[in-house]
Short mmCIF file of C-alpha atoms in Angstrom, two decimals:
data_model
loop_
_atom_site.label_atom_id
_atom_site.label_comp_id
_atom_site.label_asym_id
_atom_site.label_seq_id
_atom_site.Cartn_x
_atom_site.Cartn_y
_atom_site.Cartn_z
CA GLU V 1 5.83 8.41 -15.52
CA LEU V 2 5.97 7.90 -11.78
CA LYS V 3 7.82 4.70 -11.01
CA VAL V 4 9.04 2.96 -7.88
CA GLU V 5 11.35 0.02 -8.39
CA GLN V 6 12.50 -2.40 -5.75
CA ASN V 7 15.17 -5.01 -5.94
CA PRO V 8 15.53 -7.77 -5.38
CA LEU V 9 11.93 -8.97 -5.69
CA PHE V 10 12.75 -12.23 -3.95
CA LEU V 11 15.33 -12.74 -1.25
CA SER V 12 16.19 -15.94 0.54
CA MET V 13 18.51 -15.44 3.48
CA GLN V 14 20.03 -17.54 6.19
CA GLU V 15 19.53 -16.54 9.77
CA GLY V 16 22.32 -14.35 11.06
CA LYS V 17 23.19 -12.85 7.68
CA ASN V 18 22.97 -9.23 6.57
CA TYR V 19 21.35 -7.92 3.41
CA THR V 20 20.02 -4.74 1.80
CA ILE V 21 16.84 -4.08 -0.17
CA TYR V 22 16.93 -1.18 -2.63
CA CYS V 23 14.17 1.19 -3.66
CA ASN V 24 14.61 3.60 -6.58
CA TYR V 25 12.03 6.18 -7.57
CA SER V 26 11.65 8.27 -10.68
CA THR V 27 10.94 11.82 -9.55
CA THR V 28 11.11 14.20 -6.64
CA SER V 29 9.17 13.05 -3.63
CA ASP V 30 8.13 14.52 -0.32
CA ARG V 31 8.44 11.37 1.67
CA LEU V 32 9.17 7.68 1.47
CA TYR V 33 7.62 4.87 3.46
CA TRP V 34 8.59 1.29 4.18
CA TYR V 35 5.81 -1.20 4.94
CA ARG V 36 5.79 -4.83 5.96
CA GLN V 37 3.09 -7.25 4.84
CA ASP V 38 2.62 -10.77 6.20
CA PRO V 39 0.70 -13.29 4.04
CA GLY V 40 -3.01 -12.55 4.06
CA LYS V 41 -2.52 -9.48 6.21
CA SER V 42 -2.55 -5.76 5.66
CA LEU V 43 0.34 -3.34 5.56
CA GLU V 44 2.23 -2.44 8.70
CA SER V 45 4.09 0.84 8.66
CA LEU V 46 7.79 0.47 9.49
CA PHE V 47 9.46 3.77 8.65
CA VAL V 48 8.71 7.22 7.28
CA LEU V 49 11.67 9.05 5.77
CA LEU V 50 11.23 12.76 5.17
CA SER V 51 14.53 14.31 4.22
CA ASN V 52 17.83 13.68 2.51
CA GLY V 53 20.17 11.68 4.68
CA ALA V 54 17.39 10.50 6.98
CA VAL V 55 18.21 7.25 8.76
CA LYS V 56 15.83 5.34 11.00
CA GLN V 57 16.37 2.11 12.88
CA GLU V 58 14.06 -0.33 14.59
CA GLY V 59 15.52 -3.56 15.88
CA ARG V 60 17.31 -5.39 13.06
CA LEU V 61 15.97 -3.06 10.36
CA MET V 62 17.51 0.23 9.29
CA ALA V 63 16.17 2.49 6.54
CA SER V 64 17.93 5.38 4.85
CA LEU V 65 17.07 7.94 2.20
CA ASP V 66 19.19 9.69 -0.43
CA THR V 67 16.90 12.14 -2.21
CA LYS V 68 19.57 13.23 -4.67
CA ALA V 69 20.03 9.68 -5.90
CA ARG V 70 16.28 9.00 -5.46
CA LEU V 71 17.22 5.90 -3.54
CA SER V 72 16.19 4.36 -0.26
CA THR V 73 17.65 1.26 1.33
CA LEU V 74 16.31 -1.15 3.93
CA HIS V 75 19.17 -2.93 5.63
CA ILE V 76 18.62 -6.15 7.54
CA THR V 77 21.14 -7.05 10.21
CA ALA V 78 21.56 -10.59 11.54
CA ALA V 79 18.28 -11.80 10.05
CA VAL V 80 15.90 -13.95 12.08
CA HIS V 81 12.98 -16.08 10.87
CA ASP V 82 10.42 -13.61 12.25
CA LEU V 83 11.52 -11.09 9.63
CA SER V 84 10.13 -13.29 6.84
CA ALA V 85 7.49 -11.16 5.06
CA THR V 86 7.06 -8.95 2.01
CA TYR V 87 8.53 -5.47 2.29
CA PHE V 88 7.22 -2.57 0.24
CA CYS V 89 8.60 0.87 -0.28
CA ALA V 90 6.09 3.56 -1.20
CA VAL V 91 6.66 7.10 -2.34
CA ALA V 92 4.36 10.07 -1.97
CA PHE V 93 4.21 12.38 -4.97
CA TYR V 94 2.40 15.64 -4.39
CA GLY V 95 2.52 17.02 -7.90
CA GLY V 96 -1.08 16.60 -8.85
CA SER V 97 -2.29 13.55 -7.01
CA GLN V 98 -2.42 15.08 -3.56
CA GLY V 99 -0.65 12.47 -1.61
CA ASN V 100 -1.55 9.04 -2.80
CA LEU V 101 1.29 6.54 -2.49
CA ILE V 102 3.05 4.81 -5.36
CA PHE V 103 4.24 1.37 -4.27
CA GLY V 104 7.04 -0.82 -5.49
CA LYS V 105 6.29 -4.42 -6.33
CA GLY V 106 7.63 -5.58 -2.99
CA THR V 107 10.52 -7.75 -1.87
CA LYS V 108 9.52 -11.15 -0.58
CA LEU V 109 11.97 -12.05 2.15
CA SER V 110 12.39 -15.59 3.39
CA VAL V 111 14.75 -16.19 6.29
CA LYS V 112 15.79 -19.80 6.71
CA PRO V 113 17.43 -21.42 9.71
CA GLY E 1 -12.15 0.23 17.13
CA ALA E 2 -8.76 1.86 16.95
CA GLY E 3 -7.88 0.95 13.39
CA VAL E 4 -9.31 1.12 9.87
CA SER E 5 -12.13 -1.38 9.54
CA GLN E 6 -13.13 -2.97 6.23
CA THR E 7 -16.11 -5.17 5.53
CA PRO E 8 -16.63 -7.77 4.33
CA SER E 9 -13.26 -9.42 4.76
CA ASN E 10 -14.04 -11.77 1.89
CA LYS E 11 -16.52 -11.49 -0.97
CA VAL E 12 -17.14 -14.10 -3.63
CA THR E 13 -19.57 -13.29 -6.42
CA GLU E 14 -20.34 -14.13 -10.00
CA LYS E 15 -19.21 -12.22 -13.04
CA GLY E 16 -21.61 -9.44 -13.90
CA LYS E 17 -22.84 -8.84 -10.35
CA TYR E 18 -22.67 -5.60 -8.38
CA VAL E 19 -20.58 -5.35 -5.21
CA GLU E 20 -20.10 -2.81 -2.44
CA LEU E 21 -17.07 -2.70 -0.20
CA ARG E 22 -17.12 -0.68 3.00
CA CYS E 23 -14.38 1.20 4.80
CA ASP E 24 -14.65 2.73 8.28
CA PRO E 25 -11.62 4.96 8.83
CA ILE E 26 -9.91 5.89 12.06
CA SER E 27 -12.00 8.45 13.91
CA GLY E 28 -10.93 11.98 13.10
CA HIS E 29 -9.07 11.08 9.92
CA THR E 30 -10.18 13.40 7.16
CA ALA E 31 -8.28 11.71 4.33
CA LEU E 32 -9.34 8.31 3.02
CA TYR E 33 -7.74 6.27 0.26
CA TRP E 34 -8.69 3.16 -1.69
CA TYR E 35 -6.05 0.88 -3.20
CA ARG E 36 -6.22 -2.40 -5.08
CA GLN E 37 -3.63 -5.14 -4.64
CA SER E 38 -3.34 -7.99 -7.09
CA LEU E 39 -1.51 -11.18 -6.21
CA GLY E 40 2.24 -10.63 -6.06
CA GLN E 41 1.99 -6.89 -6.65
CA GLY E 42 2.13 -3.74 -4.60
CA PRO E 43 -1.05 -1.80 -3.88
CA GLU E 44 -2.25 0.47 -6.69
CA PHE E 45 -4.02 3.74 -5.95
CA LEU E 46 -7.69 4.03 -6.90
CA ILE E 47 -9.21 7.11 -5.28
CA TYR E 48 -8.57 9.65 -2.51
CA PHE E 49 -11.13 11.55 -0.47
CA GLN E 50 -10.54 14.67 1.54
CA GLY E 51 -13.65 15.01 3.66
CA THR E 52 -16.70 14.21 1.59
CA GLY E 53 -15.24 14.99 -1.79
CA ALA E 54 -13.15 12.86 -4.10
CA ALA E 55 -9.97 14.90 -4.40
CA ASP E 56 -8.37 12.51 -6.86
CA ASP E 57 -10.07 9.63 -8.67
CA SER E 58 -7.42 9.20 -11.34
CA GLY E 59 -6.70 5.62 -10.31
CA LEU E 60 -10.17 4.24 -10.96
CA PRO E 61 -9.72 1.84 -13.89
CA ASN E 62 -13.03 2.56 -15.65
CA ASP E 63 -16.56 3.80 -15.11
CA ARG E 64 -17.66 0.53 -13.51
CA PHE E 65 -15.87 1.68 -10.37
CA PHE E 66 -17.31 4.38 -8.15
CA ALA E 67 -16.76 5.44 -4.54
CA VAL E 68 -18.61 7.68 -2.13
CA ARG E 69 -18.04 9.17 1.29
CA PRO E 70 -21.26 11.09 1.94
CA GLU E 71 -20.64 12.19 5.52
CA GLY E 72 -16.87 12.41 5.46
CA SER E 73 -16.34 9.24 7.46
CA VAL E 74 -17.39 5.82 6.13
CA SER E 75 -16.67 5.19 2.46
CA THR E 76 -18.14 2.67 0.05
CA LEU E 77 -16.40 1.42 -3.07
CA LYS E 78 -18.92 0.22 -5.65
CA ILE E 79 -18.17 -2.01 -8.60
CA GLN E 80 -20.77 -2.61 -11.29
CA ARG E 81 -20.88 -5.48 -13.79
CA THR E 82 -17.93 -7.19 -12.14
CA GLU E 83 -15.34 -8.95 -14.28
CA ARG E 84 -12.92 -11.70 -13.37
CA GLY E 85 -10.07 -9.22 -13.65
CA ASP E 86 -11.55 -7.26 -10.76
CA SER E 87 -10.48 -10.05 -8.41
CA ALA E 88 -7.99 -8.59 -5.95
CA VAL E 89 -7.61 -7.39 -2.39
CA TYR E 90 -9.12 -3.94 -1.97
CA LEU E 91 -7.35 -1.94 0.72
CA CYS E 92 -8.57 1.17 2.45
CA ALA E 93 -6.30 3.60 4.30
CA SER E 94 -6.92 6.76 6.25
CA SER E 95 -4.78 9.61 7.52
CA LEU E 96 -5.17 12.79 9.53
CA GLY E 97 -4.72 14.77 6.36
CA GLN E 98 -2.75 15.09 3.18
CA GLY E 99 0.86 14.17 3.74
CA GLN E 100 0.23 12.38 7.00
CA PRO E 101 1.07 8.66 7.42
CA GLN E 102 -1.59 6.35 6.01
CA HIS E 103 -2.98 3.57 8.17
CA PHE E 104 -4.28 0.55 6.31
CA GLY E 105 -7.17 -1.77 7.00
CA ASP E 106 -6.99 -5.54 6.58
CA GLY E 107 -8.62 -5.33 3.16
CA THR E 108 -11.48 -7.06 1.39
CA ARG E 109 -10.53 -10.05 -0.70
CA LEU E 110 -12.82 -9.96 -3.74
CA SER E 111 -13.14 -13.03 -5.93
CA ILE E 112 -15.14 -12.92 -9.14
CA LEU E 113 -16.08 -16.35 -10.45
#
């Protein structure tokens, strides 16, 4: 069964602190995505990770991919309130489903002053 | 417009009614996807179109759900004999092709009373 698991599901942080969100997936994948979703809004693409060891950074967010461990991480550095949102990882499996994404349940991040 | 457009943004209807949800993808995108997102969950795949044909409809929950894309652009998701459990946000995404990043619309929030 194709599974994508994120943890933690809820994360309350203080501004200025660092933290990491983890995304594990169950089988070989071609690519992994990180999305951000604000309440009542759609999904905003943050990162696409294509290969083992890939690392991408944008502002206070950095994503990495270890395909051997089937693990991706989203690291938050010196959190600010504007980062409060729900973060999803999604994995593309091309076995038979031709590219639809399998999403984790999301990590709801709340950054408090 | 530049992005994926979905209409209506909100739809409230009674149990047993028929509904149609529309998705207008980004111009030139040949791949179109429908997902369903329940409260507190990640999006779940429903159906994927490549051009006019449904390449993968394995995510449709039952035969009350049907989708079309007759001219390879706009798609309509149709739900017959709606049930309260169909209440969710229905998201549409499009991409240049299989394996390309998916761009999401704002979704249609469907409420079945």
